[in-house]
Coordinates of C-alpha atoms (C1' of nucleotides) in Angstrom, one line a residue:
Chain A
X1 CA 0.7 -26.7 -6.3
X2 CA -0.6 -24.3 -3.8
X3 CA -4.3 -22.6 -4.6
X4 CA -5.5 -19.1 -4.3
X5 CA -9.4 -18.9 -3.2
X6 CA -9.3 -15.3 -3.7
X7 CA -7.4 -15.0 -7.3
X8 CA -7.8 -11.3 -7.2
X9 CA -5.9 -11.0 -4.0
X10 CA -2.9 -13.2 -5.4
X11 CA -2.6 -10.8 -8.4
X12 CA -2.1 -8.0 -5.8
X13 CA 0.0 -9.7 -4.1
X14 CA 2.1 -10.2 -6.7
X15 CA 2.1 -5.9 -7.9
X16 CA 3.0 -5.4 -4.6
X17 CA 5.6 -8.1 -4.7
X18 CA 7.1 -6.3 -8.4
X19 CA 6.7 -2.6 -6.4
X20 CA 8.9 -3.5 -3.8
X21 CA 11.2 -5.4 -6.1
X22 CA 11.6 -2.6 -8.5
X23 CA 10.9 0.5 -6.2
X24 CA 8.9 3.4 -7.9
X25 CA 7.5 1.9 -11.0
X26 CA 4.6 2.9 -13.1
X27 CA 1.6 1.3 -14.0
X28 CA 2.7 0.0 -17.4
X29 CA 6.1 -1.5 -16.1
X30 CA 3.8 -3.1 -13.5
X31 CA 1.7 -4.5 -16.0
X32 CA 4.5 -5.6 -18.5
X33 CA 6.4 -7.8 -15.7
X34 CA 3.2 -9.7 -14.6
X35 CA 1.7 -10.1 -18.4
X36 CA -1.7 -8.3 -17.6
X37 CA -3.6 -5.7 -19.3
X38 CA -2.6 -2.3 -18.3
X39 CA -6.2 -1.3 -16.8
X40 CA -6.0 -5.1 -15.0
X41 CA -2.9 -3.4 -13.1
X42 CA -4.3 0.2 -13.0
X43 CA -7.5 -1.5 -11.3
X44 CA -5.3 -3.1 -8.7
X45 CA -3.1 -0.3 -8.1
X46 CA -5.8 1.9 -7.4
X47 CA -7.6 -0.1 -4.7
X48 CA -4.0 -0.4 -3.0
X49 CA -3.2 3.3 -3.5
X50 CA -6.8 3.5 -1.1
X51 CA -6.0 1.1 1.5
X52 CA -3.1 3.1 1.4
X53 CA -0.4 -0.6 1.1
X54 CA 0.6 1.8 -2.1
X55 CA 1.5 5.5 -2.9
X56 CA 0.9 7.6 -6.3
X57 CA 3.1 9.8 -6.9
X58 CA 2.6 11.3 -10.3
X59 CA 2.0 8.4 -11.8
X60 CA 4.3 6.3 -10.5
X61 CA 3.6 4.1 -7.3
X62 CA 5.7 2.9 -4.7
X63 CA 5.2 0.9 -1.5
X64 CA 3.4 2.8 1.4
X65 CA 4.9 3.1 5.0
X66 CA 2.1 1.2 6.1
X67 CA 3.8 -1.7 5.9
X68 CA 6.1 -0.6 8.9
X69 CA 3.8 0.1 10.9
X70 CA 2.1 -3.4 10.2
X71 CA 5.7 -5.2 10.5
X72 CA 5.9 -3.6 13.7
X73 CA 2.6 -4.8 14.6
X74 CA 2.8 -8.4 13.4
X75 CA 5.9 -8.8 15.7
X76 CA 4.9 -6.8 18.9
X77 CA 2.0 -9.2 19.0
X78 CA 4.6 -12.1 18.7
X79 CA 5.4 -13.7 22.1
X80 CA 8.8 -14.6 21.1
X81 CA 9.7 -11.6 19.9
X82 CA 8.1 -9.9 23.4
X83 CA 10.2 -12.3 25.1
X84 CA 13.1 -12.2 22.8
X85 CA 14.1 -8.6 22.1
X86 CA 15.7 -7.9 25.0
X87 CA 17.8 -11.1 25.2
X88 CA 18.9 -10.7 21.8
X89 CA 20.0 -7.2 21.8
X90 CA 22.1 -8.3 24.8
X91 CA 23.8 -10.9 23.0
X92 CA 24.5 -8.0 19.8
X93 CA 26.3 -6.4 22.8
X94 CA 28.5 -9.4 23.9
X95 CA 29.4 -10.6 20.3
X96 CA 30.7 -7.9 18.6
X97 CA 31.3 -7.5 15.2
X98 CA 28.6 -9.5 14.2
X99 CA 25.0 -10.0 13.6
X100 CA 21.9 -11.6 15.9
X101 CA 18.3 -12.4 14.4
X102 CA 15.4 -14.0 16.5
X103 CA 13.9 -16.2 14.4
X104 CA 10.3 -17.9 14.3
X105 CA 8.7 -20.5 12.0
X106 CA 6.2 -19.5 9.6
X107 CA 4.3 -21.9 6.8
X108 CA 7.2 -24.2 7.1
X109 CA 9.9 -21.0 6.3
X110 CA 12.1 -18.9 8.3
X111 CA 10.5 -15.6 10.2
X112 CA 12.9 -12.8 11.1
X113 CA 11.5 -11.1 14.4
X114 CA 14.5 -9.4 14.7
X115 CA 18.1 -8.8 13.1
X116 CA 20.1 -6.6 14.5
X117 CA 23.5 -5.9 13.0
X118 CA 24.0 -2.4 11.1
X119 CA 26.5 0.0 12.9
X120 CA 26.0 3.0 11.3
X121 CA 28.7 5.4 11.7
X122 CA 30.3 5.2 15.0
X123 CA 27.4 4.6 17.1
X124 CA 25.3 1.8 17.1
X125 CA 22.3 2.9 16.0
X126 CA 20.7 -1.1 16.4
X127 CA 18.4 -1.0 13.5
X128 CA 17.6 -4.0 11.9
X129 CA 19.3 -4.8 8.5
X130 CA 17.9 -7.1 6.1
X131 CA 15.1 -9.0 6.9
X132 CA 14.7 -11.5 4.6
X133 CA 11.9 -13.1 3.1
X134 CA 11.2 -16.6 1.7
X135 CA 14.2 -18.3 3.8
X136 CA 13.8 -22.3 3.8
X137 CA 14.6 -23.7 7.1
X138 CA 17.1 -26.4 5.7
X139 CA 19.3 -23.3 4.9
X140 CA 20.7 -22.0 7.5
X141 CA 21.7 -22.4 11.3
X142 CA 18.1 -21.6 12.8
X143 CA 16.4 -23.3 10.3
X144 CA 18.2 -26.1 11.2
X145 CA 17.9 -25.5 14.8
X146 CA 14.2 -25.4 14.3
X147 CA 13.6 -28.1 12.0
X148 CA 15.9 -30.5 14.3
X149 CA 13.4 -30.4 17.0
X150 CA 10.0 -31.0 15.3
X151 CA 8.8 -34.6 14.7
X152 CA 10.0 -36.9 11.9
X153 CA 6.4 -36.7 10.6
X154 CA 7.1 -33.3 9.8
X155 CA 10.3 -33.0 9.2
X156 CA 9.4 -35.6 5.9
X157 CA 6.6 -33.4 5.3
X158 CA 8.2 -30.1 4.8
X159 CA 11.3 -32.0 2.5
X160 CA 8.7 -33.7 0.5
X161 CA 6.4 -30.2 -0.1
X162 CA 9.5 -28.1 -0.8
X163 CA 12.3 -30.1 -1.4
X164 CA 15.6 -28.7 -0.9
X165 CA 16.7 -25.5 -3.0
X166 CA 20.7 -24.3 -2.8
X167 CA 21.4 -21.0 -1.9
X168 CA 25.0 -21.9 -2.2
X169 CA 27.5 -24.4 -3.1
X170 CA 27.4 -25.7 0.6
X171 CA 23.4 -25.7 1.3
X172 CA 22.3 -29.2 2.4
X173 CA 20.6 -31.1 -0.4
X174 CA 20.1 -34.1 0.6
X175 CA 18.0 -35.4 3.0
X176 CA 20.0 -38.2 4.2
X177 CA 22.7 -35.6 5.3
X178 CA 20.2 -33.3 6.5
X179 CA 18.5 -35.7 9.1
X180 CA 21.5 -36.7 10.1
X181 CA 22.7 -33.5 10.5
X182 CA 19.6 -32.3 12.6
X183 CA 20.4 -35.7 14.7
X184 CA 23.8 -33.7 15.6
X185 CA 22.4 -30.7 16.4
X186 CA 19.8 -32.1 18.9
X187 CA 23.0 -33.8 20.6
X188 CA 25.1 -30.7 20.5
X189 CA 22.1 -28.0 21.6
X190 CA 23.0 -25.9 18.1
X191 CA 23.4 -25.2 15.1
X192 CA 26.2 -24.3 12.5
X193 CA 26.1 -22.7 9.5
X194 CA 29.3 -22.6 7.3
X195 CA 28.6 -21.1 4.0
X196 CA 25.3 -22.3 3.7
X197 CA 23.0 -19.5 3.8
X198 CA 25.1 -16.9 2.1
X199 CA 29.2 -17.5 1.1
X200 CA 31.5 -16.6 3.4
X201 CA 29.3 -15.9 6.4
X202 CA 29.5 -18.5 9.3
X203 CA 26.3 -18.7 12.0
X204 CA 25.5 -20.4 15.5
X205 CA 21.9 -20.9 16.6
X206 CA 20.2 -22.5 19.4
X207 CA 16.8 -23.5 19.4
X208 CA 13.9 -22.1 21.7
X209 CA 11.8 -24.9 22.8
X210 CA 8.9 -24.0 25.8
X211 CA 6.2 -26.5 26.7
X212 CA 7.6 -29.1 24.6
X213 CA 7.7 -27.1 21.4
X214 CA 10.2 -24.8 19.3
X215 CA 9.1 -21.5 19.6
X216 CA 11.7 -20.5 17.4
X217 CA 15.9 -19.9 17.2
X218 CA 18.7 -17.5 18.2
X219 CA 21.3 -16.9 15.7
X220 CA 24.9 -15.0 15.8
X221 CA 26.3 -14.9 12.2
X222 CA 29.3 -13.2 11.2
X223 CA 32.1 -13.7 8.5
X224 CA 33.6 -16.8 8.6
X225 CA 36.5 -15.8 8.9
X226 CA 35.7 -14.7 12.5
X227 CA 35.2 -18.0 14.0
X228 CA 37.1 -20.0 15.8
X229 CA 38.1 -23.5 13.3
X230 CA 34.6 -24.7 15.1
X231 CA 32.1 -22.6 16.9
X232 CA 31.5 -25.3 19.8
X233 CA 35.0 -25.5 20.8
X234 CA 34.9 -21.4 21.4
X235 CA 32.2 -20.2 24.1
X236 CA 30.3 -19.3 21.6
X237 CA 27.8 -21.9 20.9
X238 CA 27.6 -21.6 24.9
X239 CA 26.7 -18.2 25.1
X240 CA 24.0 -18.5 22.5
X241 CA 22.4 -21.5 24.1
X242 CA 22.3 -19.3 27.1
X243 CA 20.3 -16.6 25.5
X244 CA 18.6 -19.0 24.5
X245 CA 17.6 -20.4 27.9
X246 CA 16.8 -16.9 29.1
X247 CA 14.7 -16.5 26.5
X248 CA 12.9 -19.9 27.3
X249 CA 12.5 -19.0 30.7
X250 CA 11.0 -15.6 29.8
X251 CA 8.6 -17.5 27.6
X252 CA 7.7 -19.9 30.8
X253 CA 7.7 -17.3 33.5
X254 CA 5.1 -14.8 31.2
X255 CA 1.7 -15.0 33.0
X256 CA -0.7 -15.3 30.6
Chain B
X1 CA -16.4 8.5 -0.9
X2 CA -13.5 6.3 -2.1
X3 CA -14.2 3.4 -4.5
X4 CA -12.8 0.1 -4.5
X5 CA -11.9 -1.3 -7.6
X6 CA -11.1 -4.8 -6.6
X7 CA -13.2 -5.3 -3.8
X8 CA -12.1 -8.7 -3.2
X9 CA -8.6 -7.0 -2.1
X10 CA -10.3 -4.6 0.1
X11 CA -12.1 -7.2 1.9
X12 CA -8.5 -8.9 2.2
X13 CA -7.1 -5.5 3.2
X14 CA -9.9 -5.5 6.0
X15 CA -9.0 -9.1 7.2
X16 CA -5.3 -8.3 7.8
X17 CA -6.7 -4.6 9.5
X18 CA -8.7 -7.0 12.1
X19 CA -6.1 -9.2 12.4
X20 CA -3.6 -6.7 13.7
X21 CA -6.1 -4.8 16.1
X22 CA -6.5 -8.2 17.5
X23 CA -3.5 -10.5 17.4
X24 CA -3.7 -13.9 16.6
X25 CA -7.4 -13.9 15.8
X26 CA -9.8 -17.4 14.5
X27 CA -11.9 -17.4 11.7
X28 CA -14.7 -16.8 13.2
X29 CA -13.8 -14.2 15.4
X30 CA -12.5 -12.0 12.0
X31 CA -15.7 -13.3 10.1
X32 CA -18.0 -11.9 13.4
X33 CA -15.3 -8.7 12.9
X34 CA -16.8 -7.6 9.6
X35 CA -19.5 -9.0 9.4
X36 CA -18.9 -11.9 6.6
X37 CA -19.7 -15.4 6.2
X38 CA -17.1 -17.8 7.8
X39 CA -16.3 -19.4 4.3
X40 CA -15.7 -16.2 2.7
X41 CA -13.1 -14.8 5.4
X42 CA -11.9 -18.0 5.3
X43 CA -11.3 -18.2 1.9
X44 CA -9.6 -14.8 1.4
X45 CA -7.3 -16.1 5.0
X46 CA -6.5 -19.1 3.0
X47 CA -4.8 -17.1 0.0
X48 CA -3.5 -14.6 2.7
X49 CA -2.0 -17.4 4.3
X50 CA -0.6 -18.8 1.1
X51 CA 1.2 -15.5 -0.1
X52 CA 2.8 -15.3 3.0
X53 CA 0.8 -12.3 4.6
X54 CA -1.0 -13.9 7.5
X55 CA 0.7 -17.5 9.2
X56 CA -2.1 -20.3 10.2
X57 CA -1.1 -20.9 13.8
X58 CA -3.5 -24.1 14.4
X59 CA -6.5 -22.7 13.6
X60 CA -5.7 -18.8 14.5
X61 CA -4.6 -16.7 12.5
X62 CA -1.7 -13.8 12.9
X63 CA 0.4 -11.7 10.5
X64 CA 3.6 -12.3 9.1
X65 CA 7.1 -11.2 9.2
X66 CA 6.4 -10.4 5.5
X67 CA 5.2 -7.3 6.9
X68 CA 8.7 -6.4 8.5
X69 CA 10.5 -7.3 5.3
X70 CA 7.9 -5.2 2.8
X71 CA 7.9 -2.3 5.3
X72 CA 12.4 -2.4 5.2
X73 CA 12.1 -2.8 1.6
X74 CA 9.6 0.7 1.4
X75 CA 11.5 3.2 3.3
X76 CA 14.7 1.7 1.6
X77 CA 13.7 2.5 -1.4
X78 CA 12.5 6.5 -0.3
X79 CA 15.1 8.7 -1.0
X80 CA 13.8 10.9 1.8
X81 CA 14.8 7.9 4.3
X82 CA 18.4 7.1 2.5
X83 CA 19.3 10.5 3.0
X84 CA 18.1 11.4 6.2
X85 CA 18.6 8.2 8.5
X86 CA 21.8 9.2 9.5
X87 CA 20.7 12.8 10.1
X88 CA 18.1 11.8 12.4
X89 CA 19.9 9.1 14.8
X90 CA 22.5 12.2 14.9
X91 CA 19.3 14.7 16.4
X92 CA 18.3 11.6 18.2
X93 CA 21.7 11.6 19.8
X94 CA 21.7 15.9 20.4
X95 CA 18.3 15.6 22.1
X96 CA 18.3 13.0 25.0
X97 CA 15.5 11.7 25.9
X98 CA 13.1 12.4 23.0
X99 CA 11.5 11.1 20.3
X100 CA 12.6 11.3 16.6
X101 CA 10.6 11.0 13.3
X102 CA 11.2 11.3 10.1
X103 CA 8.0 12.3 7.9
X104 CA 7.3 12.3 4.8
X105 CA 3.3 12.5 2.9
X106 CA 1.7 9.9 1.6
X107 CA -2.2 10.5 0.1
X108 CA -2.7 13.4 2.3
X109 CA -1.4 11.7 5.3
X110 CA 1.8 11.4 7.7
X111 CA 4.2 8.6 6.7
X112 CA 6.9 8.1 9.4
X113 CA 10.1 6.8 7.9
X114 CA 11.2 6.6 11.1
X115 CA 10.7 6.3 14.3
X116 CA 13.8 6.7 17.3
X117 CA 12.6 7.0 20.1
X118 CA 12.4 4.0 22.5
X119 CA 15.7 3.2 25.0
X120 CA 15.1 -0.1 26.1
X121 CA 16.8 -0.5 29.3
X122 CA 20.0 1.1 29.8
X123 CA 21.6 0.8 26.6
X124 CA 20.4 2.8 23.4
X125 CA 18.4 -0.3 20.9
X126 CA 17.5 3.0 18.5
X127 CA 14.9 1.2 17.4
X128 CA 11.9 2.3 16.5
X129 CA 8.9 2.6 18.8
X130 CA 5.9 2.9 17.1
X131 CA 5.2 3.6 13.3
X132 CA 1.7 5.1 13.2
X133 CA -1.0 5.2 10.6
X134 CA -3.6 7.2 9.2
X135 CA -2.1 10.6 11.0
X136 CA -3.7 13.8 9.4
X137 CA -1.6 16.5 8.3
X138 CA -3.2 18.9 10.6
X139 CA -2.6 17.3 13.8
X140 CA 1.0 17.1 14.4
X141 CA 4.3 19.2 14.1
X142 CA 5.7 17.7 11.0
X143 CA 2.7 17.2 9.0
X144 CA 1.9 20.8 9.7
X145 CA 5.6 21.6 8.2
X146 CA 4.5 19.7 5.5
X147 CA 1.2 21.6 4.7
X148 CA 2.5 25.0 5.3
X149 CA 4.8 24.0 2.2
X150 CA 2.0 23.1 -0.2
X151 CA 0.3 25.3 -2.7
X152 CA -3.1 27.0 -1.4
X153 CA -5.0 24.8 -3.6
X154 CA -3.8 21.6 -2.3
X155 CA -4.7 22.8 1.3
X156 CA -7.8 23.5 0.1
X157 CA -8.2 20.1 -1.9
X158 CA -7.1 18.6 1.7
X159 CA -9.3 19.7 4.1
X160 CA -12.5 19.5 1.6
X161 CA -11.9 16.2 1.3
X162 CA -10.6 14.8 4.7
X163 CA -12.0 17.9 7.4
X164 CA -10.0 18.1 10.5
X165 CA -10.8 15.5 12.4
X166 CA -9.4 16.3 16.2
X167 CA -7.0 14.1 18.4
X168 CA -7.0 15.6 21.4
X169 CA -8.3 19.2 22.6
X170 CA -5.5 21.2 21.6
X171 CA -5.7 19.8 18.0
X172 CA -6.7 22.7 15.0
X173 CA -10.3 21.9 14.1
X174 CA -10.7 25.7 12.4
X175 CA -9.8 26.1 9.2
X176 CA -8.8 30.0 9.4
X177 CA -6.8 29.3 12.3
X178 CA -4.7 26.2 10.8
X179 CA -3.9 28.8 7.3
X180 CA -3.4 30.9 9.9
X181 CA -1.0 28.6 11.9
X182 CA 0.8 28.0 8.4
X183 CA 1.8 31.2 7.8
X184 CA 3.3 31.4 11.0
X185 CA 5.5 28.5 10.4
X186 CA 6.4 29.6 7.0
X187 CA 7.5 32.6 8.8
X188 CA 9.6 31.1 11.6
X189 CA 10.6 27.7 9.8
X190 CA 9.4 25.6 12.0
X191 CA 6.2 23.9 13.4
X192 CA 5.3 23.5 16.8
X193 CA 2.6 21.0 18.4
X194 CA 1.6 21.4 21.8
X195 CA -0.6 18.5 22.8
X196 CA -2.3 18.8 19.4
X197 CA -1.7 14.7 18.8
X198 CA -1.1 13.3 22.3
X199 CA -2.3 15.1 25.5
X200 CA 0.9 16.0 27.2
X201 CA 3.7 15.7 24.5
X202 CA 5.2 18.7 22.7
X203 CA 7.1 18.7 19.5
X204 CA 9.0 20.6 17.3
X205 CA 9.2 20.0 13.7
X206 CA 11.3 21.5 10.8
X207 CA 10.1 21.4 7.1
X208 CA 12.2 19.5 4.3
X209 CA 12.6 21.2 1.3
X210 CA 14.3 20.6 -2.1
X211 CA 13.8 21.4 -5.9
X212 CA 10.8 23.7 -4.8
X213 CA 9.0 20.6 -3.8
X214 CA 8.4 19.6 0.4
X215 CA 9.7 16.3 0.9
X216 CA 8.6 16.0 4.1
X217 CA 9.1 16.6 8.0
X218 CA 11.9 16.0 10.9
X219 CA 10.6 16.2 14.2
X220 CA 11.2 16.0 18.0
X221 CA 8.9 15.1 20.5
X222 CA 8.7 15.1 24.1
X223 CA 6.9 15.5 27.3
X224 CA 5.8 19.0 27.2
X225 CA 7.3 19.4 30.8
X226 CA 10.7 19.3 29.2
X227 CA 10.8 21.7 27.0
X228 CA 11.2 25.7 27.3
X229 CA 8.2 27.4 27.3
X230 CA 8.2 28.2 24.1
X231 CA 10.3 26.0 21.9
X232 CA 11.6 28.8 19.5
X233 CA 13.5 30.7 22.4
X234 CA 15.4 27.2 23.4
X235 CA 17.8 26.2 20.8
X236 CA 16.0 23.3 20.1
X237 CA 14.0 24.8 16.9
X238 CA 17.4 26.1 15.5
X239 CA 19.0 22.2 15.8
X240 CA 15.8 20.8 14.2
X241 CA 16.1 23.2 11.5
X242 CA 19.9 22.5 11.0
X243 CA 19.3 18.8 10.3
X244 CA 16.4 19.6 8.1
X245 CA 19.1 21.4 6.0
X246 CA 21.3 19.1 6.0
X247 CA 19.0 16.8 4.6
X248 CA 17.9 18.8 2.6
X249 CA 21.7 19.1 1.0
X250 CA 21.8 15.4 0.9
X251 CA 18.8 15.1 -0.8
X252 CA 20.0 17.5 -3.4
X253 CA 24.1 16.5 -3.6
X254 CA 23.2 12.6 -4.0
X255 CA 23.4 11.7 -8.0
X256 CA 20.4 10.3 -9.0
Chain C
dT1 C1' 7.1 24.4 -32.5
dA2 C1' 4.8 20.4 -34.5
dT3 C1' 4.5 15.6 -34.4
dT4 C1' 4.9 11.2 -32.6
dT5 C1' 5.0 8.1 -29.0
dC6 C1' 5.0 7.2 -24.9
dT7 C1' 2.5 7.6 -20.4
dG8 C1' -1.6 7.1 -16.8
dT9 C1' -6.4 7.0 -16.6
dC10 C1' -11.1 5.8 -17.5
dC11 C1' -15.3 3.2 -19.3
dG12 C1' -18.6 -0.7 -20.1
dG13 C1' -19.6 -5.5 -21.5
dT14 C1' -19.1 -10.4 -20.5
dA15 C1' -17.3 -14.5 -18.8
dT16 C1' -15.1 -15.7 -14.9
dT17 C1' -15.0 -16.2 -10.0
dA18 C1' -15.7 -14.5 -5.5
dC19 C1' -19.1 -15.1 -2.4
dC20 C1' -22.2 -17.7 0.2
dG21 C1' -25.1 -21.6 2.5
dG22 C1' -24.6 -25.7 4.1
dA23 C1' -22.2 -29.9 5.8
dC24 C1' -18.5 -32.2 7.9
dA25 C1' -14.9 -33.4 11.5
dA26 C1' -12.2 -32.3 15.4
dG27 C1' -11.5 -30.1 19.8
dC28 C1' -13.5 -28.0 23.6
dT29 C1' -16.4 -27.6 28.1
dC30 C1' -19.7 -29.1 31.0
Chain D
dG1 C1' -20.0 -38.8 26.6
dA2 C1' -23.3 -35.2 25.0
dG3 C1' -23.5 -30.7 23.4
dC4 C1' -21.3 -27.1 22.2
dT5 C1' -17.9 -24.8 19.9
dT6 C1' -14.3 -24.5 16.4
dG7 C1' -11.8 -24.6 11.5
dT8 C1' -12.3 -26.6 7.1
dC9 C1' -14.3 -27.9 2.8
dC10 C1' -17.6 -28.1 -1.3
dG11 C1' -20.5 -26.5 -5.3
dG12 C1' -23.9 -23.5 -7.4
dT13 C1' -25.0 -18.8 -8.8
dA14 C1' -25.1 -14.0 -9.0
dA15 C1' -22.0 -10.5 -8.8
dT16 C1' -17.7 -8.6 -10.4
dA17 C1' -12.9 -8.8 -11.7
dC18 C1' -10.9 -8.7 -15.9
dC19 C1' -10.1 -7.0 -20.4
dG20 C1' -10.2 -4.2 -24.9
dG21 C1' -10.4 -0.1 -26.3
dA22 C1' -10.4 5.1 -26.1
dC23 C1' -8.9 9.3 -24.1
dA24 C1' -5.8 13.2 -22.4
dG25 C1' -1.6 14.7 -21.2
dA26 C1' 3.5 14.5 -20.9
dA27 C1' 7.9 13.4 -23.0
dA28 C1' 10.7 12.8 -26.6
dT29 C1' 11.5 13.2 -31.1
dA30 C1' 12.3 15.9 -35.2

DNA sequence: TATTTCTGTCCGGTATTACCGGACAAGCTC
DNA sequence: GAGCTTGTCCGGTAATACCGGACAGAAATA
């Protein structure tokens, strides 16, 4: 069981966590879906309505738009995602139809950098769609991607702490499977997802290593229904571990 | 002077501040930062780190993707964004070679919704260059839309509590001439900033208006060489106000 | 319109806990 | 390998986060 030092900072956590979950809410809904006293949750709210990670509007608060300008932050300081953005937007452009996301590790989950995929309209307006939160790495194709090239150490480490959750019928669950699994995927340079991660969506991603280390994955996903019988025997899987490489190279090559 | 009612959280809020002025920042460096024992910034790091906010990078810390999913999550859930995203990636479009916001107030500040702006390389990304934070009212286009909407009390209320701190030279630091300044805009419908935020960029913003209540700002920026000289006698004021309207009309047509 | 029942906000006491000094180990740089 | 860092951990205590209760105002009821 993971500890909070800072209780207080947990509890806010979690407000903002129901916030963003419910959109505008008031202070007394707030309260009711964490089981605090009201003024426990008016406290909070307050002292997040003056960092400004909240907004009152008449009573009711909703999430401030300073967390896109710290999102922005938290990934522009991110060397993959310096080194990544361009790559990846350039693979968008050669897969059509489909969606790309740079992907880091964090604590042992997934870390969107960037997913690009929305068309709006007509033109392609490139904005990022979802970006997920919470993704377990055994989940999905750069999870896996990721997970296949740190040490067996690790790898029992992260299983052990987390175990394996579904998200679907398909998600690995078991850890025999999975390891031999990730044993494929170091032999093949990728990943494949089919139906893991969500139903019906299908996904290829190669892993970033740099000095010896995964710096993180490149992923195409699209409906599965897209996809050649098996990714590897299209160019698929090819092109992505090429974007890959670039990115690798860009990684190297950075002074600094 | 704002209170804190949790102070524990705005310590926390302070940590995560530091940690995005600096990148991936040590303990030490954040404790040195503010001016706090080592344990304590490490303590309130460790809970950071455990609800996801900041990732523990052997030894340093940096912030999360968390970030880029919460700040998604808030301007998905305004209704000033879901009606006018499509709006503004069409002015984006109509005005080459600018910059885009979409505005809206939060606590008597700018929040930008949106951001288009930045063409990476030769194809459009659309995405967003940079979401700022902590803009005054008074020292841009669209906030100044904004306040020339607002009763003369809330003005008041504003200014008393906040000043007018300056940006640059060219930013309002009089009171009679910013109510001033307002009334002109009421009149014409538009705002115009002429190096008030950034030395050297002009932009034109239109208010946002619906049940009687501002709703916030679209703007356009650009380098003051490449506008008219004076913005009203271009068409370019006219097209900023026609997508304010039709935002507006979405904003009042949508159920809900 | 009067009444009831919500809402968000505020206050002050107390027991909890956030803060802090100090100590440890591991990774640097001379 | 010595001397410096660094990040991490522990436990006591004084500060404070939490909580119950009370208030005013807005809806919703009648």
């Amino acid at each position: 069981m993971t500890t909070y030092p800072v209780a207080a900072v947990k509890l806010s956590h979690d407000i903002i966590e129901t916030v963003a979950e419910r959109g505008p809410t008031g202070v007394t809904a707030v309260a009711d879906a964490l089981d605090v006293p009201k003024s426990t949750a008016h406290d909070h709210l307050r002292t997040l309505e003056a960092v400004g990670y909240v907004v009152n509007e008449s009573g009711t608060y909703r999430l401030g738009t300073k967390f896109l300008h710290l999102g922005e932050t938290a990934r522009s300081s991110h060397e993959l995602f310096v080194n990544g953005r361009e790559e990846a937007h350039t693979l968008f452009d050669d897969t059509d139809e489909k969606y790309v996301q740079l992907v880091t590790e964090e604590n042992g989950r997934c870390g969107v950098l960037l997913a690009a995929g929305w068309r709006q309209g007509g033109h392609t307006t490139g904005t990022p769609g979802a970006y997920p939160s919470d993704l377990h790495l055994h989940t999905n194709a750069p999870g896996k991607a990721i997970l296949a090239h740190k040490d067996a150490e690790t790898v029992e480490r992260l299983v052990s702490e987390t175990g394996l959750p579904p998200r679907t019928a398909n998600t690995i669950t078991d850890e025999e499977r999975l390891l031999a699994e990730l044993e494929t995927i170091r032999d093949d340079g990728y990943a494949v997802d089919e139906g893991e991660l969500i139903a019906g969506m299908t996904g290829v991603a190669a892993p970033i290593v740099a000095d010896e280390r995964v710096r993180g994955a490149i992923a195409v996903y699209g409906p599965s229904g897209a996809f050649e019988a098996t990714p590897g025997s299209s160019g698929l899987a090819e092109t992505v571990r090429q974007s890959a490489r670039t990115i690798e190279a860009n990684l190297i090559f950075t002074p600094e």
